[in-house]
mmCIF file of C-alpha atoms in Angstrom:
data_model
loop_
_atom_site.group_PDB
_atom_site.id
_atom_site.type_symbol
_atom_site.label_atom_id
_atom_site.label_comp_id
_atom_site.label_asym_id
_atom_site.label_seq_id
_atom_site.Cartn_x
_atom_site.Cartn_y
_atom_site.Cartn_z
ATOM 1 C CA UNK A 1 169.596 -97.379 -49.476
ATOM 2 C CA UNK A 2 172.732 -98.997 -50.061
ATOM 3 C CA UNK A 3 176.071 -97.148 -48.674
ATOM 4 C CA UNK A 4 179.030 -97.836 -50.321
ATOM 5 C CA UNK A 5 182.480 -99.161 -48.515
ATOM 6 C CA UNK A 6 184.402 -96.672 -49.966
ATOM 7 C CA UNK A 7 181.942 -93.741 -49.747
ATOM 8 C CA UNK A 8 182.567 -91.027 -48.090
ATOM 9 C CA UNK A 9 181.189 -90.373 -44.761
ATOM 10 C CA UNK A 10 180.094 -86.462 -44.993
ATOM 11 C CA UNK A 11 178.405 -87.483 -47.970
ATOM 12 C CA UNK A 12 176.480 -89.893 -46.841
ATOM 13 C CA UNK A 13 175.634 -88.518 -43.609
ATOM 14 C CA UNK A 14 174.762 -85.726 -45.815
ATOM 15 C CA UNK A 15 172.403 -88.548 -48.487
ATOM 16 C CA UNK A 16 170.811 -89.822 -45.410
ATOM 17 C CA UNK A 17 170.265 -86.512 -43.903
ATOM 18 C CA UNK A 18 168.613 -84.997 -47.233
ATOM 19 C CA UNK A 19 166.362 -88.372 -47.150
ATOM 20 C CA UNK A 20 165.254 -88.139 -43.733
ATOM 21 C CA UNK A 21 164.088 -84.345 -44.705
ATOM 22 C CA UNK A 22 162.033 -85.057 -47.554
ATOM 23 C CA UNK A 23 160.588 -88.381 -46.243
ATOM 24 C CA UNK A 24 159.541 -85.700 -42.974
ATOM 25 C CA UNK A 25 158.013 -83.746 -45.745
ATOM 26 C CA UNK A 26 156.006 -86.330 -47.290
ATOM 27 C CA UNK A 27 155.061 -87.728 -43.973
ATOM 28 C CA UNK A 28 153.257 -83.808 -43.459
ATOM 29 C CA UNK A 29 151.858 -83.600 -46.843
ATOM 30 C CA UNK A 30 150.193 -87.101 -46.121
ATOM 31 C CA UNK A 31 149.157 -85.589 -42.625
ATOM 32 C CA UNK A 32 147.561 -82.789 -44.327
ATOM 33 C CA UNK A 33 145.975 -85.022 -46.729
ATOM 34 C CA UNK A 34 144.333 -87.114 -43.911
ATOM 35 C CA UNK A 35 142.547 -84.600 -42.102
ATOM 36 C CA UNK A 36 141.014 -82.941 -45.341
ATOM 37 C CA UNK A 37 139.931 -87.184 -46.486
ATOM 38 C CA UNK A 38 138.556 -87.139 -42.580
ATOM 39 C CA UNK A 39 136.864 -83.923 -42.751
ATOM 40 C CA UNK A 40 135.437 -84.829 -46.126
ATOM 41 C CA UNK A 41 134.515 -88.093 -45.409
ATOM 42 C CA UNK A 42 132.558 -85.999 -42.129
ATOM 43 C CA UNK A 43 130.657 -83.722 -44.298
ATOM 44 C CA UNK A 44 129.574 -87.104 -46.208
ATOM 45 C CA UNK A 45 128.034 -88.269 -43.470
ATOM 46 C CA UNK A 46 126.260 -85.555 -41.832
ATOM 47 C CA UNK A 47 124.741 -85.242 -44.990
ATOM 48 C CA UNK A 48 123.829 -88.895 -45.924
ATOM 49 C CA UNK A 49 122.087 -88.586 -42.224
ATOM 50 C CA UNK A 50 120.183 -84.848 -43.874
ATOM 51 C CA UNK A 51 119.193 -87.199 -46.879
ATOM 52 C CA UNK A 52 118.330 -90.725 -44.642
ATOM 53 C CA UNK A 53 115.878 -87.438 -42.390
ATOM 54 C CA UNK A 54 114.114 -86.075 -45.168
ATOM 55 C CA UNK A 55 113.638 -89.385 -47.172
ATOM 56 C CA UNK A 56 111.890 -90.342 -43.589
ATOM 57 C CA UNK A 57 109.731 -87.070 -43.207
ATOM 58 C CA UNK A 58 108.411 -87.298 -46.997
ATOM 59 C CA UNK A 59 107.618 -91.334 -46.130
ATOM 60 C CA UNK A 60 105.900 -90.890 -43.463
ATOM 61 C CA UNK A 61 104.038 -87.900 -43.863
#
């Protein structure tokens, strides 16, 4: 972000504060999405293990 030399200090502070709030919101959303992805990865891992086990049972039955 560039700051013009003739900018009002209050406006610059407001802009920076608003940008920081926006970035915090995006970071929170990203963390929530990451948590959902991690949960999905775990679900798929467990499902994969179940499939492997059922294949082993069929193969050695």
